[in-house]
mmCIF file of C-alpha atoms in Angstrom:
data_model
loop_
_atom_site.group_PDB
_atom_site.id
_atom_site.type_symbol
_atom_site.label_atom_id
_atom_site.label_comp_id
_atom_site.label_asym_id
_atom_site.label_seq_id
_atom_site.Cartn_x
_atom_site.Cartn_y
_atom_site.Cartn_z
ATOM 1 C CA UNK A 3 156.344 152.151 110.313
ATOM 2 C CA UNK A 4 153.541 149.358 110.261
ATOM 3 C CA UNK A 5 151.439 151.523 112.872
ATOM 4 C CA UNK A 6 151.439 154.718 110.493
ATOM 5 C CA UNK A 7 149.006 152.498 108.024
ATOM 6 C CA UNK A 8 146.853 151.367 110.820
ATOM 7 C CA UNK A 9 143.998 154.160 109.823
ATOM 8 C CA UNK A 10 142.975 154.685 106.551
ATOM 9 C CA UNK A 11 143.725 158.266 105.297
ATOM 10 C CA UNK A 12 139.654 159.773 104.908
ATOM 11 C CA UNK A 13 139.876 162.960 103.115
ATOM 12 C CA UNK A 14 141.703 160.929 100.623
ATOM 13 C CA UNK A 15 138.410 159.358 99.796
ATOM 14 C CA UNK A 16 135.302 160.718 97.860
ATOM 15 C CA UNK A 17 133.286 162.647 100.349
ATOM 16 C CA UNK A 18 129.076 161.685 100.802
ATOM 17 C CA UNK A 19 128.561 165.641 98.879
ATOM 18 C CA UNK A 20 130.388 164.113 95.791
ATOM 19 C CA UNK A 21 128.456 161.303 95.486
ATOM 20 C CA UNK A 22 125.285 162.737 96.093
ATOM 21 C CA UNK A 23 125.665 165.087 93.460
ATOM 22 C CA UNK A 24 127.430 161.973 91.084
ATOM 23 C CA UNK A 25 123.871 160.532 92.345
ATOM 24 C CA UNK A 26 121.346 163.529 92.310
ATOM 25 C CA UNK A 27 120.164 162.593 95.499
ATOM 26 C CA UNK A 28 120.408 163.706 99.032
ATOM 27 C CA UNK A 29 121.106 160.817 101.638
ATOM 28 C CA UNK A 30 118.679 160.628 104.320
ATOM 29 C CA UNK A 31 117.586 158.146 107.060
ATOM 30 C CA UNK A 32 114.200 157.689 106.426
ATOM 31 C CA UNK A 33 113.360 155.524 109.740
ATOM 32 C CA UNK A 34 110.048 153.719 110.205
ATOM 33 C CA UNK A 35 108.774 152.259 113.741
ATOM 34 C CA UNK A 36 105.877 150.336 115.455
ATOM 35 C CA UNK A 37 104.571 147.563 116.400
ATOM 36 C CA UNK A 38 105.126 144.306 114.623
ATOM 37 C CA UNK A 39 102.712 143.459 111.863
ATOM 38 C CA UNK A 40 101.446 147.355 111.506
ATOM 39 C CA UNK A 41 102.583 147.303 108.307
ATOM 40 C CA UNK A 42 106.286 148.572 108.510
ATOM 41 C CA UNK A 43 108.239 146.629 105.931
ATOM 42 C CA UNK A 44 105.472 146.689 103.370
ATOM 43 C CA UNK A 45 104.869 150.347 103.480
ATOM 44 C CA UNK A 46 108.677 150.349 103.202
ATOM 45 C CA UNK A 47 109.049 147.879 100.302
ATOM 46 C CA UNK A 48 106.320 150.074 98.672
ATOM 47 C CA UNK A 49 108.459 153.345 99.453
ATOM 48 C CA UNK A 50 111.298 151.900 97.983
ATOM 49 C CA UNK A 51 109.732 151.295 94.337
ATOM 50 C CA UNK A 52 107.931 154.532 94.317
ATOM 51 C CA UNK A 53 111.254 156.077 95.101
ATOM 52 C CA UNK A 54 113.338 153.696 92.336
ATOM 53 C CA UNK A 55 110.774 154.743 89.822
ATOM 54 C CA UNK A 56 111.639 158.240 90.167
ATOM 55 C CA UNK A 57 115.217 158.067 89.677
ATOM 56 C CA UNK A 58 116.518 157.602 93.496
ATOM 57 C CA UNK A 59 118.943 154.928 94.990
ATOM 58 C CA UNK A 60 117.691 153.719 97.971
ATOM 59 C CA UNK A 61 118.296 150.636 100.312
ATOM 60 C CA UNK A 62 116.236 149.196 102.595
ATOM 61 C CA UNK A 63 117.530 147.785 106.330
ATOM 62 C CA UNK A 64 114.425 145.352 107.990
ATOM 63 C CA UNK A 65 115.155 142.144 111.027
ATOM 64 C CA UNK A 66 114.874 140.330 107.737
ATOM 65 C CA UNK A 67 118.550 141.234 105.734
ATOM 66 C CA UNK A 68 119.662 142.726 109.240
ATOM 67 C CA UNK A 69 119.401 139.581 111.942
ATOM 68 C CA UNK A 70 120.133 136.923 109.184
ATOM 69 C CA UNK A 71 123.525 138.604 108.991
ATOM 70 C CA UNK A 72 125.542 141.448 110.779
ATOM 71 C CA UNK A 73 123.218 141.005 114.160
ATOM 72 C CA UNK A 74 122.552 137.285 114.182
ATOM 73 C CA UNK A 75 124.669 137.280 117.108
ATOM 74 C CA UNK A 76 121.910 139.158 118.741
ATOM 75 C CA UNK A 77 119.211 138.118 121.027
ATOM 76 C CA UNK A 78 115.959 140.092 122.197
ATOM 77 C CA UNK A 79 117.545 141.042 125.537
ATOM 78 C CA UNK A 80 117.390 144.538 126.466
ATOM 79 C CA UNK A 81 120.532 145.059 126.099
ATOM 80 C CA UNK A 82 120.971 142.990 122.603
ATOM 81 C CA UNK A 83 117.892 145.267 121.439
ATOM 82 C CA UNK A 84 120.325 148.788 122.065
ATOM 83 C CA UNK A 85 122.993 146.995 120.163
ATOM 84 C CA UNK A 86 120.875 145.947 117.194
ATOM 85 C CA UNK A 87 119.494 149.916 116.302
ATOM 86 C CA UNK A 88 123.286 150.892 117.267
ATOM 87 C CA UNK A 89 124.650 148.895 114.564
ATOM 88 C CA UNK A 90 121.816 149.574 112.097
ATOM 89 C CA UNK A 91 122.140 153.258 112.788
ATOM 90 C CA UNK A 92 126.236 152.871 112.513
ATOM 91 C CA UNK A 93 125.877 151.101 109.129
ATOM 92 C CA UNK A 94 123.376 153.768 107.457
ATOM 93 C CA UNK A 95 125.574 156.413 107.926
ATOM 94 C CA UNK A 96 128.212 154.622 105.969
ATOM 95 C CA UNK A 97 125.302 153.866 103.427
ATOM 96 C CA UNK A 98 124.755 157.586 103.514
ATOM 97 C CA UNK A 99 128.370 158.417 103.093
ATOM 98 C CA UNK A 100 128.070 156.548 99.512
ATOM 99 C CA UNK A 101 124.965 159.673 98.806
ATOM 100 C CA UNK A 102 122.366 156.418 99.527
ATOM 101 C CA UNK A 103 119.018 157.053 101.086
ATOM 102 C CA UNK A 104 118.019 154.332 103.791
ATOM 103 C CA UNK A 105 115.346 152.971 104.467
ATOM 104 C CA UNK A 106 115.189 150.840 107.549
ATOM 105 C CA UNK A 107 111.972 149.271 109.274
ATOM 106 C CA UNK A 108 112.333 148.369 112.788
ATOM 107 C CA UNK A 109 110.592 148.079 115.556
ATOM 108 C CA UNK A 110 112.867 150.504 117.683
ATOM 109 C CA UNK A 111 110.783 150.072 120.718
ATOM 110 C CA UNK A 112 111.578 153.003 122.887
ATOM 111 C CA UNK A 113 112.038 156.737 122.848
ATOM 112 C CA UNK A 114 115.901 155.973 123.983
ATOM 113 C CA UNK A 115 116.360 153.905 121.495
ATOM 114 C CA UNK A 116 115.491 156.015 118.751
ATOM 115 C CA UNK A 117 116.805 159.090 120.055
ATOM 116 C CA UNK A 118 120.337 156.771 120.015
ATOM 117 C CA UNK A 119 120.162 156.190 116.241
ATOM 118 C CA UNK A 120 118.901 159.769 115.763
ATOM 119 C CA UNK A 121 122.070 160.723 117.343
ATOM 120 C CA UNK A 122 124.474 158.242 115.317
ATOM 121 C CA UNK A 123 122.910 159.431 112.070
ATOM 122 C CA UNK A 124 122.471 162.907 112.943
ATOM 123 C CA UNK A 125 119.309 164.918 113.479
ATOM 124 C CA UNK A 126 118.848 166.487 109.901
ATOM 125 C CA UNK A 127 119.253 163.449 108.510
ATOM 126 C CA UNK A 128 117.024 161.142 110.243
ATOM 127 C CA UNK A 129 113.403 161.081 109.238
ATOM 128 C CA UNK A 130 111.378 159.026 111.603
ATOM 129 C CA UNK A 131 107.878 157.715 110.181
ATOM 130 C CA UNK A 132 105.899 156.047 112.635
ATOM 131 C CA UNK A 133 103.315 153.277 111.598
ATOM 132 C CA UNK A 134 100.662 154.137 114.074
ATOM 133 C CA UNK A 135 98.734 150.850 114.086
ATOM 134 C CA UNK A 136 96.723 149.721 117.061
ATOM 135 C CA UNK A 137 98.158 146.459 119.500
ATOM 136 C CA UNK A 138 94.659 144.743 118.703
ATOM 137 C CA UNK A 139 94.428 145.261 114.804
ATOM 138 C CA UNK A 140 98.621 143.948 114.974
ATOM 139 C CA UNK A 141 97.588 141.239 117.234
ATOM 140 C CA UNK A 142 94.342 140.172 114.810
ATOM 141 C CA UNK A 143 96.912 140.520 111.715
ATOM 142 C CA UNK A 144 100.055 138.321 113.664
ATOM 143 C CA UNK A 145 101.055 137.028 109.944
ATOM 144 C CA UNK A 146 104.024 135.294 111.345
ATOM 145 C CA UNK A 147 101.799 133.729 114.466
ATOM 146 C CA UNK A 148 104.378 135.824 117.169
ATOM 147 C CA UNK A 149 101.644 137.574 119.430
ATOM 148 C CA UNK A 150 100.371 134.052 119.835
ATOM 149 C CA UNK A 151 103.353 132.180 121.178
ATOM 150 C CA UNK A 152 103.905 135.978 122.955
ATOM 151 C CA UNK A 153 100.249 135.315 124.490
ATOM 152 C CA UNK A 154 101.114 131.824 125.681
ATOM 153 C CA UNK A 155 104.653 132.678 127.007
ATOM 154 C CA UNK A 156 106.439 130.955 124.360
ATOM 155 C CA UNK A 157 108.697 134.051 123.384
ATOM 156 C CA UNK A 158 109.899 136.341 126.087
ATOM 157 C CA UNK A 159 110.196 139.811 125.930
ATOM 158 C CA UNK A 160 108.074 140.824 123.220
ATOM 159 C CA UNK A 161 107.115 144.201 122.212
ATOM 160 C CA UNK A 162 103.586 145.227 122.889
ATOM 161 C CA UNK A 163 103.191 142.100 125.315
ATOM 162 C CA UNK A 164 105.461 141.732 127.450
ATOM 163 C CA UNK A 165 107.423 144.667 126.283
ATOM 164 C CA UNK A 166 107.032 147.882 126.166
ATOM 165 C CA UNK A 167 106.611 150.102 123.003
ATOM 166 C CA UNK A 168 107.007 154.133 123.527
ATOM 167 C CA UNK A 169 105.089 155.915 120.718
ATOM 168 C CA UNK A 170 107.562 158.890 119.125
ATOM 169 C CA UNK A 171 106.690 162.300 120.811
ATOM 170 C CA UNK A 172 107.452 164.141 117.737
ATOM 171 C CA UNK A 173 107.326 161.882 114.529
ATOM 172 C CA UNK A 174 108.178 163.198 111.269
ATOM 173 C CA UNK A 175 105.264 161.838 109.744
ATOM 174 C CA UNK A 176 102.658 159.638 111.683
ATOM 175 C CA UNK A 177 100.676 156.938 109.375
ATOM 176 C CA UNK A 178 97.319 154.976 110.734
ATOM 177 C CA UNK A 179 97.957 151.737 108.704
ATOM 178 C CA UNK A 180 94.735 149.858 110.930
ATOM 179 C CA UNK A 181 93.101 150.231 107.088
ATOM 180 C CA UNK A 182 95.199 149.775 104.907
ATOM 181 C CA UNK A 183 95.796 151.990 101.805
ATOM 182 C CA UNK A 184 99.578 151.459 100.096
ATOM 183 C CA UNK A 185 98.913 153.845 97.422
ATOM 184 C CA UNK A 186 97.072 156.623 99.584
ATOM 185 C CA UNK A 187 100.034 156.130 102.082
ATOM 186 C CA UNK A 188 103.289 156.241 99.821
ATOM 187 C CA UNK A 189 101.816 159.162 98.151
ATOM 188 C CA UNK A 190 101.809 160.950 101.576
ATOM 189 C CA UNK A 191 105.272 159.765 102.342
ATOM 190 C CA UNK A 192 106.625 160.856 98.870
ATOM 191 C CA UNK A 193 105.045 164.492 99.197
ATOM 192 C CA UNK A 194 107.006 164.384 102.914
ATOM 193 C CA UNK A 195 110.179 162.992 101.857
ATOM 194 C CA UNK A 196 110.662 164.259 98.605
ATOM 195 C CA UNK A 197 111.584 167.597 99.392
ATOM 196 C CA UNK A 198 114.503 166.213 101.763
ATOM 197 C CA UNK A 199 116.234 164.205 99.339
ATOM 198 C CA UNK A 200 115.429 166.128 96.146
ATOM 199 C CA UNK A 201 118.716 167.169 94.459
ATOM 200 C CA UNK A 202 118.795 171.211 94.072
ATOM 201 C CA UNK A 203 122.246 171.340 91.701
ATOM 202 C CA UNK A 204 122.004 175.378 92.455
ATOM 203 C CA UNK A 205 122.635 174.690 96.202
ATOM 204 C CA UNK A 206 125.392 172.632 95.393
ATOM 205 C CA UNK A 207 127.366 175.201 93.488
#
């Protein structure tokens, strides 16, 4: 019958084990947060070729590549703000089923929030960096002009404004980006990270 071929048949298809070890990787969520402009998608882009230098597949998930496509639906409601990290955290785990490490640079305002996507992805696998930059030094950056129009009431809702922001309780790695230092701080990530996704092929025998 039609209905019998409704669901595809998964443990016909290539577990995430086999294609980490086709990929000599281990898939992680590595999951940065804070305010906007403290430095989040840079420090990521930066992450990302350090990482493809040394041999490891990564992608990275920003509002960019995000909100100009699945969530463009989305608005910066409460509510549309839950749905945008539930999707994101939905689609890394299929990301991670393919042995792919993620990188993904949001905001993720609240302690709910991220505890949501830590619970979609999974708790060993999500590694939560938080880009501890002050509200004034963001706010004296504001490269795309937002905590202006925020300011003057021009966008609603916005994070460190007229929003709140939760700092993590329990980070796995906290960065002070009010000085910026890309080198200095992707070589701290990497000597974080690397043990996490570095591919042991002795544990996988």
């Amino acid at each position: 019958m039609i209905e019998d071929n409704i669901h595809p048949v998964f443990d016909k298809i290539k577990g995430r084990k086999s294609k980490e070890i086709y990929l000599k990787q281990r898939a992680k969520v590595i999951w940065f947060t804070g305010l906007s402009g403290s430095g989040k998608t840079t420090i990521a882009s930066a992450l990302e070729k350090r990482l493809f230098e040394l041999n490891y597949f990564c992608q990275i998930l920003d509002g960019d590549n995000v909100r100009s496509g699945i969530n463009k639906n989305l608005k910066f409601t409460a509510e549309d703000r839950i749905e945008n990290i539930r999707r994101i955290a939905e689609v890394s785990k299929l990301f991670m089923n393919c042995g792919i490490i993620l990188i993904c640079a949001f905001i993720s305002p609240t302690n709910e929030i991220r505890e949501m996507a830590r619970e979609i992805i999974g708790d060993e696998d999500y590694l939560e960096v938080f880009i501890n930059t002050p509200l004034e030094v963001c706010e004296n950056r504001d490269p795309k002009g937002l905590y202006k129009k925020a300011r003057t009431g021009e966008i609603k809702n916005f994070t460190g404004i007229s929003a709140p922001f939760e700092a993590p309780n329990h980070p796995f790695v906290e960065i002070d980006n009010s000085n910026p230092n890309i080198d200095k701080t992707v070589t701290e990530l990497l000597r974080a990270i690397i043990p996490e996704i570095k591919f042991d092929p002795l544990k996988e025998l």
